[in-house]
Amino acid sequence: MESKTPFQEDTEILTHFGENYADHLGAVVPPIYMNSLHVVPKENLYDPQPVPFIYGRVSNPTADLFERKIAALERAEKALSFASGMAAISSCILANVQQGDHIVALDFSYSPTREFIKNDLPKFGIENTFVSGKDVSNFANAIRPNTKLFYLESPATGIFYLQDLRAIAELAKKHNIVTIVDNSWATPIFQKPITFGIDISLHTASKYIGGHSDLIAGVASGSAAMMEKVHHIRMNYGGILGPMEAWLCIRGLRTLTVRLKAHQEAALEIANRLLKHPAVREVYYPGLPSFPQQELVKAQLTGFTGLLSFAVHGGSEQAKAVASRLQWFNLGPSWGGFESMVNLLENEDGEHVVRIHVGFEDVETLWADLKGSLDREINQ
Ligand SMILES: *Cc1c(COP(=O)(O)O)cnc(C)c1O
């Protein structure tokens, strides 16, 4: 028998994994377990048996199904879901550091993550160093005797530089350092960091996994032992995902590969056209052959999603002008939904670049909008 491709396996996980119609009267969609409490058989009074579900802050069957699907996609032993991406991030970090420890983190990671590491953790005596992460040596050189954690985001969602996940995981293992990667941009479909030796792969599920701009959620995967530590934090800090959102996340997963294919096709087309527009100086998108880290792209990513950035000739003011004239791209900080979005972010030189999320409006509609705004920059 021919072996299945990872993508083929993933499509099976998204549609059917962990589900048994007979458990729910043949219902094609499992019901939402909208309960806070599970009662326990009275025999347990005398002979306490562990029960899988007892209280909704600890676990919930709907969240559990979402978690099992994500763990299967990530090729991890276990996943845990959270009330937001930030709850996943802060819980996974807190599970792995204590007073006196040191974290090395990516300087272009998601800004609330940076603030958490920079402003909140020092209150508990946890130190930090931020590095550009383009070379493994950035991490190697930042290691101190008390370094316990490398925090990564690859590709990072501003100008999309990758970190060498295999090499960084190998370095970390030598020094007993835990590695966490924010995998939100690639999703578990296009990148599987656990298979590269990374300890925790986490996501904001508010973006592509939910996919419809109608929920806030997060999820993290790793070994059973690692997730046991994280589960302890989730129980005591109370950050579990609610059943309604977990159910919506499962629904989002059903169409994830289909949506990603559409985002990829449209974003590649837009990126290629942007590259040729005379008002555009640089396009930051790992899917372009002009993207500088080709080898890493091929070694780590199996596809590209809908979020990309570009720099405009002239700099920040010109970028702002281009963004402000767009009609179909609404201004906002989020992405990963059905709709196109625009935001302004700084690149490494402090210059503002235009970040766009390419949604499901027709690519010609979106290009006409972008071209119209960019043309104004060269005709002035
Ligand atoms: C949005 C985002 C987060 C945070 O997720 P929330 O669900 O909003 O808490 C984390 N990482 C990245 C890359 C994001 O874009």
Coordinates of C-alpha atoms and ligand atoms in Angstrom, one line a residue:
M1 CA 0.0 0.0 0.0
E2 CA 1.2 3.5 -0.8
S3 CA 2.0 5.5 2.3
K4 CA 0.0 8.6 3.0
T5 CA 1.4 12.1 2.7
P6 CA 1.4 14.2 5.9
F7 CA -1.1 16.5 4.2
Q8 CA -3.4 13.6 3.5
E9 CA -3.2 12.4 7.1
D10 CA -3.9 15.9 8.3
T11 CA -7.1 16.2 6.2
E12 CA -8.3 12.9 7.8
I13 CA -7.5 14.3 11.3
L14 CA -9.4 17.5 10.6
T15 CA -12.6 15.8 9.3
H16 CA -12.8 12.6 11.5
F17 CA -10.1 12.0 14.0
G18 CA -11.3 11.4 17.6
E19 CA -14.9 11.2 16.5
N20 CA -17.4 8.4 16.8
Y21 CA -20.9 9.0 15.6
A22 CA -22.3 6.2 17.7
D23 CA -21.3 8.2 20.9
H24 CA -23.8 10.9 19.9
L25 CA -26.9 9.3 18.4
G26 CA -25.3 9.4 15.0
A27 CA -24.9 13.2 15.0
V28 CA -22.4 14.1 12.4
V29 CA -21.1 17.0 14.6
P30 CA -20.4 16.1 18.2
P31 CA -22.5 18.2 20.6
I32 CA -21.1 20.9 22.8
Y33 CA -20.6 19.8 26.4
M34 CA -21.9 23.1 27.9
N35 CA -21.6 21.9 31.5
S36 CA -19.3 23.0 34.4
L37 CA -19.6 19.8 36.3
H38 CA -19.6 16.0 35.8
V39 CA -21.1 13.9 38.6
V40 CA -19.2 11.0 39.8
P41 CA -20.6 7.5 40.5
K42 CA -21.3 7.0 44.3
E43 CA -18.9 4.0 44.3
N44 CA -16.1 6.5 44.0
L45 CA -16.9 7.6 47.6
Y46 CA -15.5 4.3 48.8
D47 CA -13.2 3.3 46.0
P48 CA -12.0 6.5 44.4
Q49 CA -11.3 5.8 40.7
P50 CA -9.8 8.4 38.5
V51 CA -12.6 9.8 36.2
P52 CA -11.7 11.6 32.9
F53 CA -14.0 14.6 33.5
I54 CA -15.1 16.2 36.8
Y55 CA -14.9 20.0 36.7
G56 CA -14.8 22.4 33.8
R57 CA -11.7 24.4 34.9
V58 CA -9.7 21.1 34.8
S59 CA -11.0 19.6 31.5
N60 CA -14.0 19.5 29.3
P61 CA -15.0 16.9 26.6
T62 CA -15.4 19.5 23.8
A63 CA -12.1 21.1 24.6
D64 CA -10.6 17.6 24.9
L65 CA -11.7 16.7 21.3
F66 CA -10.2 20.0 20.0
E67 CA -6.9 19.2 21.9
R68 CA -6.7 15.6 20.6
K69 CA -7.1 16.9 17.0
I70 CA -4.4 19.5 17.5
A71 CA -2.0 17.0 19.1
A72 CA -2.5 14.6 16.2
L73 CA -1.8 17.5 13.7
E74 CA 1.3 18.5 15.5
R75 CA 2.5 14.9 15.9
A76 CA 2.7 15.5 19.6
E77 CA 1.6 13.3 22.5
K78 CA -0.7 15.9 24.1
A79 CA -2.2 19.3 23.5
L80 CA -4.0 21.8 25.9
S81 CA -6.4 24.5 24.9
F82 CA -6.6 28.0 26.5
A83 CA -8.9 31.0 26.7
S84 CA -6.6 32.9 24.4
G85 CA -3.2 32.7 22.6
M86 CA -1.7 34.8 25.3
A87 CA -3.0 32.4 28.0
A88 CA -1.3 29.6 26.2
I89 CA 1.9 31.6 25.9
S90 CA 2.0 32.8 29.5
S91 CA 1.1 29.4 30.9
C92 CA 3.7 27.5 28.8
I93 CA 6.4 30.0 29.9
L94 CA 5.3 30.0 33.6
A95 CA 5.4 26.2 33.6
N96 CA 9.1 26.2 32.7
V97 CA 10.7 29.0 34.7
Q98 CA 11.2 30.0 38.3
Q99 CA 12.8 32.8 40.2
G100 CA 16.4 33.4 39.2
D101 CA 16.0 31.9 35.7
H102 CA 16.8 33.5 32.3
I103 CA 14.9 33.4 29.0
V104 CA 16.3 34.1 25.6
A105 CA 13.5 35.3 23.3
L106 CA 13.1 36.5 19.7
D107 CA 13.2 40.3 19.4
F108 CA 10.5 40.3 16.7
S109 CA 8.0 38.0 18.5
Y110 CA 4.4 39.0 19.0
S111 CA 4.5 42.3 21.0
P112 CA 2.3 41.3 24.0
T113 CA 4.5 38.2 24.4
R114 CA 7.6 40.5 24.4
E115 CA 5.9 42.7 27.0
F116 CA 5.1 39.7 29.2
I117 CA 8.7 38.6 29.2
K118 CA 10.2 42.1 29.5
N119 CA 7.8 43.7 32.0
D120 CA 5.9 41.1 33.9
L121 CA 8.4 38.2 34.4
P122 CA 11.2 40.4 35.9
K123 CA 8.7 41.1 38.9
F124 CA 9.2 37.4 39.7
G125 CA 13.0 37.6 39.3
I126 CA 13.1 36.1 35.8
E127 CA 15.6 37.7 33.5
N128 CA 15.6 38.0 29.7
T129 CA 17.7 38.6 26.6
F130 CA 16.2 39.4 23.2
V131 CA 18.0 38.3 20.1
S132 CA 17.4 38.7 16.3
G133 CA 17.4 34.9 15.9
K134 CA 18.5 34.8 12.3
D135 CA 21.5 32.8 13.2
V136 CA 21.8 30.0 15.8
S137 CA 24.8 31.7 17.2
N138 CA 22.5 34.5 18.5
F139 CA 21.0 32.0 20.8
A140 CA 24.3 30.2 21.6
N141 CA 26.0 33.5 22.6
A142 CA 23.1 34.6 24.8
I143 CA 23.1 31.4 27.0
R144 CA 23.9 32.0 30.7
P145 CA 24.3 29.4 33.4
N146 CA 20.7 30.1 34.5
T147 CA 19.1 30.1 31.0
K148 CA 16.1 27.8 31.1
L149 CA 14.0 28.8 28.0
F150 CA 14.3 29.8 24.4
Y151 CA 11.2 31.5 23.1
L152 CA 10.8 31.5 19.3
E153 CA 8.3 32.6 16.7
S154 CA 8.9 31.3 13.2
P155 CA 8.1 32.8 10.9
A156 CA 7.7 35.9 13.0
T157 CA 4.6 37.8 12.0
G158 CA 6.0 41.2 11.2
I159 CA 8.7 40.7 8.6
F160 CA 8.6 36.9 8.6
Y161 CA 12.2 35.9 9.3
L162 CA 12.6 32.2 10.2
Q163 CA 14.7 30.6 13.0
D164 CA 16.5 27.4 12.3
L165 CA 14.3 25.3 14.5
R166 CA 16.2 22.0 14.3
A167 CA 19.6 23.6 15.1
I168 CA 18.1 25.7 17.9
A169 CA 16.4 22.6 19.4
E170 CA 19.6 20.7 19.3
L171 CA 21.6 23.5 21.0
A172 CA 18.9 23.8 23.6
K173 CA 18.9 20.1 24.4
K174 CA 22.7 20.2 25.1
H175 CA 22.1 22.9 27.7
N176 CA 18.9 21.5 29.2
I177 CA 17.0 24.5 27.8
V178 CA 13.3 24.2 27.0
T179 CA 12.2 25.5 23.5
I180 CA 8.8 27.1 22.7
V181 CA 7.8 28.2 19.3
D182 CA 4.8 30.3 18.3
N183 CA 3.6 28.4 15.2
S184 CA 0.5 30.6 14.5
W185 CA 1.5 31.9 11.0
A186 CA 2.2 28.5 9.5
T187 CA -0.5 26.6 11.4
P188 CA 0.1 22.9 12.3
I189 CA -0.7 22.1 8.6
F190 CA 2.3 23.9 7.1
Q191 CA 4.9 23.4 9.9
K192 CA 5.3 20.7 12.6
P193 CA 7.9 22.0 15.1
I194 CA 7.6 19.0 17.4
T195 CA 9.1 16.8 14.6
F196 CA 12.1 19.1 14.6
G197 CA 12.8 18.6 18.3
I198 CA 11.1 21.7 19.6
D199 CA 9.5 21.1 23.1
I200 CA 6.3 23.1 22.8
S201 CA 4.5 24.3 19.6
L202 CA 1.7 26.8 20.4
H203 CA -0.9 28.9 18.5
T204 CA -3.3 31.6 18.9
A205 CA -6.4 29.8 17.6
S206 CA -8.1 33.2 17.2
K207 CA -6.4 33.5 13.8
Y208 CA -6.3 30.6 11.3
I209 CA -7.6 27.8 13.4
G210 CA -10.8 29.6 14.4
G211 CA -10.6 31.2 11.0
H212 CA -13.8 33.3 11.1
S213 CA -12.9 36.3 13.3
D214 CA -15.5 35.2 15.8
L215 CA -13.5 33.7 18.8
I216 CA -10.5 34.1 21.0
A217 CA -8.6 30.9 21.8
G218 CA -5.1 29.4 22.2
V219 CA -3.6 25.9 22.1
A220 CA -0.2 24.3 23.0
S221 CA 1.3 20.9 22.2
G222 CA 4.2 18.8 23.5
S223 CA 5.1 15.6 25.3
A224 CA 2.8 14.2 27.9
A225 CA 5.3 15.1 30.6
M226 CA 5.7 18.7 29.4
M227 CA 1.9 19.1 29.1
E228 CA 1.4 17.8 32.6
K229 CA 3.5 20.7 33.9
V230 CA 1.5 23.1 31.7
H231 CA -1.8 21.6 32.8
H232 CA -0.9 22.3 36.4
I233 CA -0.5 26.0 35.5
R234 CA -3.7 26.0 33.5
M235 CA -5.7 24.6 36.4
N236 CA -4.3 27.0 39.0
Y237 CA -4.4 30.2 36.8
G238 CA -7.7 29.2 35.3
G239 CA -7.0 29.7 31.6
I240 CA -8.9 26.8 30.0
L241 CA -10.8 27.3 26.8
G242 CA -14.6 27.5 27.1
P243 CA -16.7 24.8 25.5
M244 CA -18.4 27.1 23.0
E245 CA -15.1 28.4 21.7
A246 CA -13.7 24.8 21.6
W247 CA -16.6 23.7 19.5
L248 CA -16.1 26.7 17.1
C249 CA -12.4 25.7 16.9
I250 CA -13.3 22.2 15.9
R251 CA -15.6 23.7 13.3
G252 CA -12.7 25.9 12.1
L253 CA -10.5 22.9 11.8
R254 CA -12.9 21.1 9.4
T255 CA -12.1 23.7 6.7
L256 CA -8.5 24.6 7.7
T257 CA -6.7 23.0 4.7
V258 CA -9.3 24.3 2.2
R259 CA -9.0 27.8 3.6
L260 CA -5.2 27.7 3.8
K261 CA -5.0 26.7 0.1
A262 CA -7.1 29.7 -0.8
H263 CA -5.1 32.1 1.3
Q264 CA -1.8 30.7 -0.1
E265 CA -2.9 30.9 -3.7
A266 CA -4.2 34.5 -3.4
A267 CA -1.3 35.7 -1.2
L268 CA 1.3 34.3 -3.6
E269 CA -0.4 36.1 -6.5
I270 CA -0.6 39.4 -4.6
A271 CA 3.0 39.1 -3.3
N272 CA 4.3 38.5 -6.9
R273 CA 2.4 41.5 -8.2
L274 CA 3.6 43.7 -5.3
L275 CA 7.2 42.7 -6.1
K276 CA 6.8 44.1 -9.6
H277 CA 5.1 47.4 -8.6
P278 CA 7.5 50.3 -8.9
A279 CA 6.3 51.9 -5.7
V280 CA 7.2 48.8 -3.6
R281 CA 10.8 48.5 -2.3
E282 CA 10.6 45.1 -0.7
V283 CA 8.1 42.3 -0.1
Y284 CA 8.4 40.2 3.1
Y285 CA 6.8 36.8 2.4
P286 CA 8.5 33.3 2.8
G287 CA 6.6 32.1 -0.3
L288 CA 8.6 34.3 -2.7
P289 CA 11.7 33.0 -4.3
S290 CA 13.3 36.4 -3.5
F291 CA 12.8 35.7 0.3
P292 CA 16.4 35.5 1.7
Q293 CA 16.1 32.3 3.8
Q294 CA 15.3 29.8 1.0
E295 CA 17.0 26.8 2.5
L296 CA 15.3 27.2 5.9
V297 CA 11.9 27.8 4.1
K298 CA 12.3 24.5 2.3
A299 CA 13.5 22.6 5.4
Q300 CA 10.7 23.8 7.7
L301 CA 7.6 25.0 5.8
T302 CA 5.3 23.0 3.5
G303 CA 3.1 25.9 2.6
F304 CA 2.5 29.6 3.0
T305 CA -0.4 31.5 4.5
G306 CA -2.1 34.8 3.8
L307 CA -0.2 37.3 5.9
L308 CA 2.7 39.3 4.4
S309 CA 4.3 42.8 4.5
F310 CA 5.9 45.2 2.1
A311 CA 8.0 48.3 2.3
V312 CA 7.2 51.3 0.2
H313 CA 9.8 53.5 -1.6
G314 CA 10.3 56.7 0.5
G315 CA 9.6 55.0 3.9
S316 CA 7.2 55.3 6.7
E317 CA 5.1 58.2 5.5
Q318 CA 4.6 56.7 2.1
A319 CA 3.7 53.3 3.7
K320 CA 1.1 55.1 5.9
A321 CA -0.4 56.9 2.9
V322 CA -0.7 53.6 0.9
A323 CA -2.4 51.8 3.8
S324 CA -4.8 54.7 4.5
R325 CA -6.1 54.7 0.9
L326 CA -7.1 51.0 0.8
Q327 CA -10.8 50.3 0.6
W328 CA -11.0 46.5 0.9
F329 CA -8.4 46.1 3.6
N330 CA -9.7 47.3 6.9
L331 CA -7.3 48.6 9.5
G332 CA -6.8 46.4 12.5
P333 CA -4.3 44.3 14.3
S334 CA -5.6 40.8 13.6
W335 CA -5.5 38.3 10.8
G336 CA -6.4 34.7 9.9
G337 CA -10.1 35.3 9.2
F338 CA -12.1 35.3 6.0
E339 CA -11.5 39.0 5.5
S340 CA -8.6 41.1 4.3
M341 CA -6.9 43.4 6.8
V342 CA -4.1 46.0 6.9
N343 CA -1.8 47.2 9.6
L344 CA 1.4 49.2 10.0
L345 CA 4.4 47.6 11.7
E346 CA 8.0 48.6 12.1
N347 CA 10.8 46.6 10.4
E348 CA 14.3 46.1 11.9
D349 CA 15.3 49.7 10.9
G350 CA 12.3 51.2 12.6
E351 CA 10.7 52.0 9.2
H352 CA 7.0 51.4 8.9
V353 CA 5.9 48.6 6.5
V354 CA 2.4 47.7 5.4
R355 CA 1.3 44.3 6.7
I356 CA -1.7 42.8 4.8
H357 CA -3.8 39.8 5.4
V358 CA -5.1 38.4 2.1
G359 CA -8.7 37.2 2.7
F360 CA -11.3 35.6 0.5
E361 CA -12.4 38.6 -1.5
D362 CA -11.4 37.9 -5.2
V363 CA -7.8 38.4 -5.9
E364 CA -8.6 40.9 -8.7
T365 CA -10.7 43.0 -6.3
L366 CA -7.8 43.1 -3.8
W367 CA -5.2 43.8 -6.4
A368 CA -7.2 46.7 -8.0
D369 CA -7.4 48.2 -4.5
L370 CA -3.6 47.8 -3.8
K371 CA -2.6 48.9 -7.2
G372 CA -4.9 52.0 -7.1
S373 CA -3.3 53.1 -3.9
L374 CA 0.3 52.3 -4.9
D375 CA -0.1 54.0 -8.3
R376 CA -0.8 57.3 -6.4
E377 CA 2.7 57.1 -4.9
I378 CA 4.4 57.1 -8.3
N379 CA 2.1 59.6 -10.0
Q380 CA 2.6 62.4 -7.4
Ligands
LIG1 C1 -2.7 37.2 18.0 C2 -1.4 36.5 18.2 C3 -1.1 36.0 19.5 C4 -2.1 36.1 20.7 O1 -3.2 35.5 20.5 P1 -4.6 35.9 21.3 O2 -5.5 34.8 20.9 O3 -5.0 37.2 20.7 O4 -4.3 36.0 22.7 C5 0.0 35.3 19.7 N1 0.9 35.2 18.7 C6 0.7 35.7 17.5 C7 1.8 35.5 16.4 C8 -0.4 36.4 17.2 O5 -0.6 37.0 16.0

